[in-house]
Short mmCIF file of C-alpha atoms in Angstrom, two decimals:
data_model
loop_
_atom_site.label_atom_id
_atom_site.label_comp_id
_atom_site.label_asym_id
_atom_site.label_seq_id
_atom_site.Cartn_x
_atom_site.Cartn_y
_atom_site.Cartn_z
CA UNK K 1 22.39 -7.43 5.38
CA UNK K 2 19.61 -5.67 7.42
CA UNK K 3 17.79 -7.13 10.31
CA UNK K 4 14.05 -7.72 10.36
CA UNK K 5 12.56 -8.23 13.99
CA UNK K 6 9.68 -10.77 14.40
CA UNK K 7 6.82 -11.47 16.88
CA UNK K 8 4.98 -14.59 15.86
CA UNK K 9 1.10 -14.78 16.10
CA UNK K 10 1.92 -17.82 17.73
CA UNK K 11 3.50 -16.22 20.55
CA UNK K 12 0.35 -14.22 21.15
CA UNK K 13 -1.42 -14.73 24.54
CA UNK K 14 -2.82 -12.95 27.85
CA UNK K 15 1.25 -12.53 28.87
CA UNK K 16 2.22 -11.01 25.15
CA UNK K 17 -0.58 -9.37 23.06
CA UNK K 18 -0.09 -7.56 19.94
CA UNK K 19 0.22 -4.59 21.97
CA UNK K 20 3.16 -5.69 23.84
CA UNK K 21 4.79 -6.98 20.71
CA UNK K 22 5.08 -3.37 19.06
CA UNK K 23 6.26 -2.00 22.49
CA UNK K 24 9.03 -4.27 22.13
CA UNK K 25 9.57 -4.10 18.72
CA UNK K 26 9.29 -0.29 18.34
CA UNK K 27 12.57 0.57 19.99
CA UNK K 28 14.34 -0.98 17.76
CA UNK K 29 13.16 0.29 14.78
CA UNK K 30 12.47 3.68 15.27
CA UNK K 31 13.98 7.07 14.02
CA UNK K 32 12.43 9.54 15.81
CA UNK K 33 13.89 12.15 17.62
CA UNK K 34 12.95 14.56 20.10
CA UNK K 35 10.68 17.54 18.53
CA UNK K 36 10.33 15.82 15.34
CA UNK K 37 6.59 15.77 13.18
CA UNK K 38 6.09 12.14 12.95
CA UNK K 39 3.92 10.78 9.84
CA UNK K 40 2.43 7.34 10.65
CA UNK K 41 1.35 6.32 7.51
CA UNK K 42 -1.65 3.98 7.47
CA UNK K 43 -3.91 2.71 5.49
CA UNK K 44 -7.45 3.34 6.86
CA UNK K 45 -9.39 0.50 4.35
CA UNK K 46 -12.23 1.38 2.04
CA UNK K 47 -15.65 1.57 3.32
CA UNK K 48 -17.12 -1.62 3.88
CA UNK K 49 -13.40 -3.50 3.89
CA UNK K 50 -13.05 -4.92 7.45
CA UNK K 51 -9.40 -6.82 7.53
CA UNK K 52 -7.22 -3.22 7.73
CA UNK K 53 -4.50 -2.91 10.54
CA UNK K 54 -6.72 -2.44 13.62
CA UNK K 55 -6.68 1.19 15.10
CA UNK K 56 -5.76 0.01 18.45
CA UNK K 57 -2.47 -1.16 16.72
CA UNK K 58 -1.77 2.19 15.34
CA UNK K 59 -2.86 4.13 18.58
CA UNK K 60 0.28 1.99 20.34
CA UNK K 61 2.53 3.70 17.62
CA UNK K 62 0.86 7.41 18.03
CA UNK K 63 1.79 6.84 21.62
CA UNK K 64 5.06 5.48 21.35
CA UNK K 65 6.15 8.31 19.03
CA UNK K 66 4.91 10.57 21.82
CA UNK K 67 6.83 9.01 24.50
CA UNK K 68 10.35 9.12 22.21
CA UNK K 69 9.78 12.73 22.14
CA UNK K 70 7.46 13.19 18.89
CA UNK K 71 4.43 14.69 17.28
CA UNK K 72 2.55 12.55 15.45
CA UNK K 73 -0.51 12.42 13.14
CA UNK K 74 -1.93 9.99 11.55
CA UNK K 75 -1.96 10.00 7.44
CA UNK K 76 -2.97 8.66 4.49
CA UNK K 77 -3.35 9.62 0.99
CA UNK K 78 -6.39 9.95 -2.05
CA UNK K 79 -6.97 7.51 -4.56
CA UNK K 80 -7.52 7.20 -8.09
CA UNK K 81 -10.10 5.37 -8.81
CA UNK K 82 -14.38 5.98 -7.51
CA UNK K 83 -14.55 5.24 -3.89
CA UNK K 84 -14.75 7.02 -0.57
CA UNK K 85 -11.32 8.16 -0.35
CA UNK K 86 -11.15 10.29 -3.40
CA UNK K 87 -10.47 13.22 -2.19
CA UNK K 88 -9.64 14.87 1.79
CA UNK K 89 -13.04 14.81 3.07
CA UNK K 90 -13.94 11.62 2.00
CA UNK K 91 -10.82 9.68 2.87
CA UNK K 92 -11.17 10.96 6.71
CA UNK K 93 -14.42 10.88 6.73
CA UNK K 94 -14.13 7.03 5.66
CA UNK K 95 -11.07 6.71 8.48
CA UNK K 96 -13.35 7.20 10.80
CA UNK K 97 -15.87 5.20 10.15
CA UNK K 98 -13.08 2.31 10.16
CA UNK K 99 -11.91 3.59 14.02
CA UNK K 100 -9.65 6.24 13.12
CA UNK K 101 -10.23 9.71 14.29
CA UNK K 102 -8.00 12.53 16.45
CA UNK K 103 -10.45 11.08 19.45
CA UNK K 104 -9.37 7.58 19.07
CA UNK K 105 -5.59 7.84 17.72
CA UNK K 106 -4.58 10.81 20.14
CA UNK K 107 -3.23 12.67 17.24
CA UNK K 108 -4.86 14.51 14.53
CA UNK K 109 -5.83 12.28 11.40
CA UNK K 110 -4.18 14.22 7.87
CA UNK K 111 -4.60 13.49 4.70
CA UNK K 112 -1.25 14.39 3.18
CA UNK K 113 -1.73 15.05 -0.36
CA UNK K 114 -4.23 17.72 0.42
CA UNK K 115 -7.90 18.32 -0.44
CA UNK K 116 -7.66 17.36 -4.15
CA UNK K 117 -5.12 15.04 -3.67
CA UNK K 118 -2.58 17.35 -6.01
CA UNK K 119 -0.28 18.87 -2.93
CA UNK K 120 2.73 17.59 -3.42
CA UNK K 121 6.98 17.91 -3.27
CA UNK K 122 8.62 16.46 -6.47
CA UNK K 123 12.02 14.22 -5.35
CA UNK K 124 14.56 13.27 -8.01
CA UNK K 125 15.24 9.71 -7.68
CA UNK K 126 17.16 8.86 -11.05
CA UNK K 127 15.68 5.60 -11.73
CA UNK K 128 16.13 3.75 -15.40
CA UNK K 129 12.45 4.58 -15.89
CA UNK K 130 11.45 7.36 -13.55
CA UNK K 131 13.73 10.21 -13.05
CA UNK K 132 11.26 11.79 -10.30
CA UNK K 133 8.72 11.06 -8.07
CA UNK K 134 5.80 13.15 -6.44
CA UNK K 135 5.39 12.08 -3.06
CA UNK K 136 2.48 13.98 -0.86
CA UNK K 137 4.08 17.23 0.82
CA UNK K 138 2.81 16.16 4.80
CA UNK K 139 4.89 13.06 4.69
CA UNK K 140 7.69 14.84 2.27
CA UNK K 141 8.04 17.48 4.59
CA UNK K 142 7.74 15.48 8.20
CA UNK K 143 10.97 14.66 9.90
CA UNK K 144 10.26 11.18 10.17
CA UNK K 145 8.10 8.64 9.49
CA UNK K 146 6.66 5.19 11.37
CA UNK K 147 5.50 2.94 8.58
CA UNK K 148 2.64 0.63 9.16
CA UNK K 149 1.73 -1.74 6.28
CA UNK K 150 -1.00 -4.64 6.27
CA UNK K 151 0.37 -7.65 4.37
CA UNK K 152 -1.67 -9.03 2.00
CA UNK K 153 -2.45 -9.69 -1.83
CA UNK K 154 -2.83 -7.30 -4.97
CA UNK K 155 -4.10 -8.23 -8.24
CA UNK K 156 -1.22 -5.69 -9.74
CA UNK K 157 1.79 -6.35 -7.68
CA UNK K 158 1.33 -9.57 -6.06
CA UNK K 159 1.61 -8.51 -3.01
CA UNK K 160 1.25 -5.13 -0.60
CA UNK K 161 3.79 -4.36 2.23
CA UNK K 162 6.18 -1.50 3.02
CA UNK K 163 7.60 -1.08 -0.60
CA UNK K 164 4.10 -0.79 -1.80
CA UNK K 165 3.01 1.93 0.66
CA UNK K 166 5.72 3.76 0.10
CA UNK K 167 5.92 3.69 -3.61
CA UNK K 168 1.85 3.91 -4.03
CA UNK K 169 1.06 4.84 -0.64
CA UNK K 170 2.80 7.60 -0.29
CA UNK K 171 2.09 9.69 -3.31
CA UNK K 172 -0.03 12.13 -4.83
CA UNK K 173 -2.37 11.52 -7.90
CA UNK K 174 0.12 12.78 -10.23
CA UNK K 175 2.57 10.28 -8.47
CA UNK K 176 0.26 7.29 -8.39
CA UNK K 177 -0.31 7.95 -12.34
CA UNK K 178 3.22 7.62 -13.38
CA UNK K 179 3.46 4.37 -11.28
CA UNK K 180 -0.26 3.16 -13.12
CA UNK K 181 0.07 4.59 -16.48
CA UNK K 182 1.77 1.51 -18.06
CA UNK K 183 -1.56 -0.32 -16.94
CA UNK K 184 -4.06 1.74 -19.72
CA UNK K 185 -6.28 -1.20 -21.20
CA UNK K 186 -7.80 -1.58 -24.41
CA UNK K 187 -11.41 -2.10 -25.68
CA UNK K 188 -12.29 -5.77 -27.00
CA UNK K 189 -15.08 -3.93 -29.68
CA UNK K 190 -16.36 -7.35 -30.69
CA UNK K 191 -17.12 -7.71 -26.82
CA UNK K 192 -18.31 -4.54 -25.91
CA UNK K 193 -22.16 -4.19 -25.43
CA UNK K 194 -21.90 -0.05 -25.15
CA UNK K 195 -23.70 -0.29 -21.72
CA UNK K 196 -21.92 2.14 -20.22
CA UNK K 197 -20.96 0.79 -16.94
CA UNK K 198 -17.20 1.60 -17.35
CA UNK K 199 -17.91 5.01 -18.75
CA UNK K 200 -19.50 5.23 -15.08
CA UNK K 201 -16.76 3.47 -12.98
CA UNK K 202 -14.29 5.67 -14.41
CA UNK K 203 -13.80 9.33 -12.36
CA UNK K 204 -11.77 11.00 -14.79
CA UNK K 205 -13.97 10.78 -17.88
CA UNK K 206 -11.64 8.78 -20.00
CA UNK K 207 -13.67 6.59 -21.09
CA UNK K 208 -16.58 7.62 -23.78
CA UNK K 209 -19.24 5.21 -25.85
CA UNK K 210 -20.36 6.16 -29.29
CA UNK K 211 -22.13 3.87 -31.65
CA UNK K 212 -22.60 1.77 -28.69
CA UNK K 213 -19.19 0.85 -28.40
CA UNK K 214 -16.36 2.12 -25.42
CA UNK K 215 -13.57 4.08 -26.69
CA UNK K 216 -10.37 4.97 -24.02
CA UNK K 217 -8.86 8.71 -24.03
CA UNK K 218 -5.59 7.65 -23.50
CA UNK K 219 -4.98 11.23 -22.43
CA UNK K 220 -6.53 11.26 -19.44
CA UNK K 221 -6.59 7.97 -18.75
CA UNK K 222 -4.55 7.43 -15.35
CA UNK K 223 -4.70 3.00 -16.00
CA UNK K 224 -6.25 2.29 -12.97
CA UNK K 225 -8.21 -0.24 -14.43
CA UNK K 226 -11.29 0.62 -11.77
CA UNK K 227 -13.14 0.11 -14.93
CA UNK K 228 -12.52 -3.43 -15.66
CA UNK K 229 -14.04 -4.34 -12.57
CA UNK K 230 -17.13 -2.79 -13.77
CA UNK K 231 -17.30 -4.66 -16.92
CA UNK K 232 -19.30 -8.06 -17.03
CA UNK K 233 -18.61 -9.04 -20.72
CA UNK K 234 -14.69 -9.30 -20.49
CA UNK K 235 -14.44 -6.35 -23.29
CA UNK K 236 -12.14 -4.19 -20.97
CA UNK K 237 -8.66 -5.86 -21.76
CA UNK K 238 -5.67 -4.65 -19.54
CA UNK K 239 -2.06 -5.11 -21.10
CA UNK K 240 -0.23 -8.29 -20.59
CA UNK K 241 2.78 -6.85 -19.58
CA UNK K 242 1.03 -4.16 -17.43
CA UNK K 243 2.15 -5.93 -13.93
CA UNK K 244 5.45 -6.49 -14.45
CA UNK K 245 5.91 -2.78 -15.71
CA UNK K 246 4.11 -1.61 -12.91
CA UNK K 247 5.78 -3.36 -10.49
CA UNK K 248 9.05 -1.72 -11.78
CA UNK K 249 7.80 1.81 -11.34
CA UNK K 250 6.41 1.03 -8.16
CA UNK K 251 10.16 -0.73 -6.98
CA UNK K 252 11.54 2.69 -7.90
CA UNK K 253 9.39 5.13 -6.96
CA UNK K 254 9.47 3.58 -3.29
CA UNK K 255 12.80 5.86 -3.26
CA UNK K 256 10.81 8.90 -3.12
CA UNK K 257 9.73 9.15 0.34
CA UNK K 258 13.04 7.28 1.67
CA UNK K 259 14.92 10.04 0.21
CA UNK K 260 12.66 12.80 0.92
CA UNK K 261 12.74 11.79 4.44
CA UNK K 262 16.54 10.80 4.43
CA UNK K 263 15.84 7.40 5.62
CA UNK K 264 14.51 8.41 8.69
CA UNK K 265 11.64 5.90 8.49
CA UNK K 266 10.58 2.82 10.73
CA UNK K 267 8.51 0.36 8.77
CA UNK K 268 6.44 -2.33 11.05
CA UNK K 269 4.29 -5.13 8.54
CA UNK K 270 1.20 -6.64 10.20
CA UNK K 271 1.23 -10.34 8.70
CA UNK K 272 -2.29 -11.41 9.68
CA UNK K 273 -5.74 -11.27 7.61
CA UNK K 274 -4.02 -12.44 4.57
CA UNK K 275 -6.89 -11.17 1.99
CA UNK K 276 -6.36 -12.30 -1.94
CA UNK K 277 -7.17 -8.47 -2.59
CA UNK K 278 -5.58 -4.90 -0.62
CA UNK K 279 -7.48 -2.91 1.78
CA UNK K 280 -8.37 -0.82 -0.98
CA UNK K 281 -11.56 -3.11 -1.69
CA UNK K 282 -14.45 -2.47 -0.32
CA UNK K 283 -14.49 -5.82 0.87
CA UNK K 284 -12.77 -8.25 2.13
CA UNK K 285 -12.33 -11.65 0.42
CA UNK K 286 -11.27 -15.15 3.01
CA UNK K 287 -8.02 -15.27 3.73
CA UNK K 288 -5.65 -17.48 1.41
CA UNK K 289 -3.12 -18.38 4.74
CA UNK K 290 -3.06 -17.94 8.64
CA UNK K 291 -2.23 -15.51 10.57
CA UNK K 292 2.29 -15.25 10.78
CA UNK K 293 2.96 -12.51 13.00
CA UNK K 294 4.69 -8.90 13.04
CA UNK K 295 8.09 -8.22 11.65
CA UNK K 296 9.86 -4.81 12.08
CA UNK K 297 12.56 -2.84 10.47
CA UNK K 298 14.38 -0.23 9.26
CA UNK K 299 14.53 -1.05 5.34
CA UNK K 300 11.58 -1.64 3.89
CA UNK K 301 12.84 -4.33 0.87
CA UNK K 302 14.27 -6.67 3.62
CA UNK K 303 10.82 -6.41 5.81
CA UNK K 304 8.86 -7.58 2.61
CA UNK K 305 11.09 -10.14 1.75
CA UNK K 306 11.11 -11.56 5.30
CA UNK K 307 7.47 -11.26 5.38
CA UNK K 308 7.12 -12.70 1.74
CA UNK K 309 9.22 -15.85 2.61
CA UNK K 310 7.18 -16.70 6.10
CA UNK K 311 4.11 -16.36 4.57
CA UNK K 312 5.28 -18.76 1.46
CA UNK K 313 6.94 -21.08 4.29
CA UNK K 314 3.37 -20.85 6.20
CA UNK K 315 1.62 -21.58 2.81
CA UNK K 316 3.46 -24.78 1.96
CA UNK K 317 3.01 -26.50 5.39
CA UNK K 318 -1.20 -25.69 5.16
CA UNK K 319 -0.17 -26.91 1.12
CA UNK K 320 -1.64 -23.63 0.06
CA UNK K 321 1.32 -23.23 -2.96
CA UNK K 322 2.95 -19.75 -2.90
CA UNK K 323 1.69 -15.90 -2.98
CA UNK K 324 2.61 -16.43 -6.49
CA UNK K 325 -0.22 -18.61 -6.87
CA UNK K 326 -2.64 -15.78 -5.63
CA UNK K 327 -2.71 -14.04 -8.71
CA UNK K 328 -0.19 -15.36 -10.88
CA UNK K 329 2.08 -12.24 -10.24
CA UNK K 330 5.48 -12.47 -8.27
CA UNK K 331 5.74 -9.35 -6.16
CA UNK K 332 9.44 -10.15 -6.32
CA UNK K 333 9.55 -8.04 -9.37
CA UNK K 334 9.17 -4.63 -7.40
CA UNK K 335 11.24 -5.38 -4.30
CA UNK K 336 14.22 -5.99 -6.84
CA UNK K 337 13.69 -2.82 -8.41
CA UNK K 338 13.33 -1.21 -5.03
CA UNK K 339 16.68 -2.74 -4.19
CA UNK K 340 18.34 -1.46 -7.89
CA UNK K 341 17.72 1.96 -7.19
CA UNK K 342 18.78 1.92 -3.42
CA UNK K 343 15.82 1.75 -1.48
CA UNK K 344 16.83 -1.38 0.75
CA UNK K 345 18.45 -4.95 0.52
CA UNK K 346 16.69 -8.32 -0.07
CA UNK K 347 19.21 -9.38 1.93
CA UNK K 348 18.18 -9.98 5.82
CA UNK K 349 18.58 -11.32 9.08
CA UNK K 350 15.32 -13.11 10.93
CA UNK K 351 16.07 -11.90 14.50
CA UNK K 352 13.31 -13.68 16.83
#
């Protein structure tokens, strides 16, 4: 049974702000050891999303990791799908329009799957679906690693905490297409209106239209699904089965960077904004419950399922259902699969 550490947002005044909370939580959760290159993984938010962990948050960790004897920097990694963190330039460039920069964080701000987002250190992980994992070489090859994850929704896993920025988060393109490929959609013809929106939405060029109609190169096509968004006449149909199999490569691939970095991570999940969609919108939707607090730990499936089961306890008192209910997905799917192949334990103690 693991322990998960938690501050409540209740608890938060002039005597204990968030600040002090990850003083006294990051002690207890950290690895990092005198000389080490620390990665604190973050996730900046998309231009024009406002609800991502706030920088002054992350600039207590940066200095933290300094005082335990560390070198940190800052990271993230590219994307997928059409946005402003695509590829190296544009994902820093877009961090520091959100507040993060080497000026603000004291410690340079990497992207760590390089300039094309193809730099990269494959990690056997022996999974029943994936046998390996890419996982981007600046956080492969770091000593250790301080995890910072903003809870919230996802319309493919339910929900986004530590196992989802590890087993998304942390990867490369070629990584974050293993983990999406079960997610390539179909084309409703009957539907389909050939205006080309989707061929447009899509940055790999999968999708073509001929004889007005959208056709899918389901060779190139990574599934994900930044096309369906674009589509107003319902012709782009994802399969049904897409999140739960996506959900299962994302449990195991989590294993990647917890083996590449032998463990040596500290995860810390920032429970407030509570946004229906991830920080990887370019927006951000009301929230769907109130603030909970901070929880903090050393395995990343016990810190989600803490942080799953106070949000659902916070939901029924405001009557608000479950995250379930969000978008009919239960994110419980990819924390058992992180569990299976040895990422962590669903199995915690709540110390206060």
């Amino acid at each position: 049974m693991s322990e998960v550490y938690f501050k409540p947002a209740e608890d938060i005044g002039p005597e204990q702000t968030q600040v002090d909370q990850i003083k006294d939580l990051f002690p207890k959760i950290s690895p990092v050891k005198e000389g080490d290159l620390v990665a604190v993984k973050i996730h900046p938010g998309e231009y024009g999303n406002t609800t991502y962990v706030r920088p002054v948050i992350v600039r207590t960790v940066v200095d933290l990791v300094k005082e335990a004897g560390g070198i940190p920097f800052v990271t993230d990694t590219t994307v997928l799908y059409n946005g402003r963190r695509f590829n190296a330039p544009d994902l820093i460039s877009t961090a520091a329009v959100n507040g993060f920069t080497h000026a603000g964080m004291g410690a340079p701000v990497i992207c760590a799957d390089g300039l094309q987002g193809d730099d990269s250190v494959p990690v056997e992980i022996d999974g029943d679906i994936l046998s390996e994992i890419t996982v981007a070489a600046a956080i492969a090859k770091a000593d250790s690693m301080i995890m910072i994850s903003h809870c919230k929704g996802h319309p493919a896993s339910g929900f986004g905490g530590a196992v989802k920025n590890l087993g998304m988060g942390c990867l490369d393109k070629e990584g974050k297409t293993a983990v999406h490929e079960v997610s390539q959609p179909d084309i409703d013809i009957e539907k389909c209106v050939g205006c080309k929106k989707c061929m447009k939405a899509c940055p790999w060029d999968a999708i073509s239209v001929e004889n007005e109609k959208a056709h899918v190169n389901y060779d190139i096509c990574k599934g994900e699904l930044s096309c369906l968004g674009s589509c107003n006449y319902q012709a782009i149909v994802p399969p049904a089965d897409g999140p739960v199999r996506l959900q299962e490569r994302l449990g195991e691939a989590a294993m990647g960077p917890v083996k590449a970095l032998s463990g040596r991570i500290g995860y810390i999940n920032w429970i407030f904004d509570l946004t229906p969609g991830c920080d990887c919108f370019n927006f951000s939707a009301p929230t769907f419950a109130g603030d909970i607090g901070i929880t903090a730990s050393k395995d990343p499936v016990a810190i989600d399922m803490a942080s799953l089961d106070l949000i659902n306890e916070r939901m029924g008192h405001e009557k608000k259902g479950c995250v379930n209910d969000v978008w009919g997905i239960d994110p419980v799917i990819h924390l058992e699969h992180a569990q299976s192949i040895g990422a962590g334990s669903m199995e915690y103690e709540l110390v206060r």
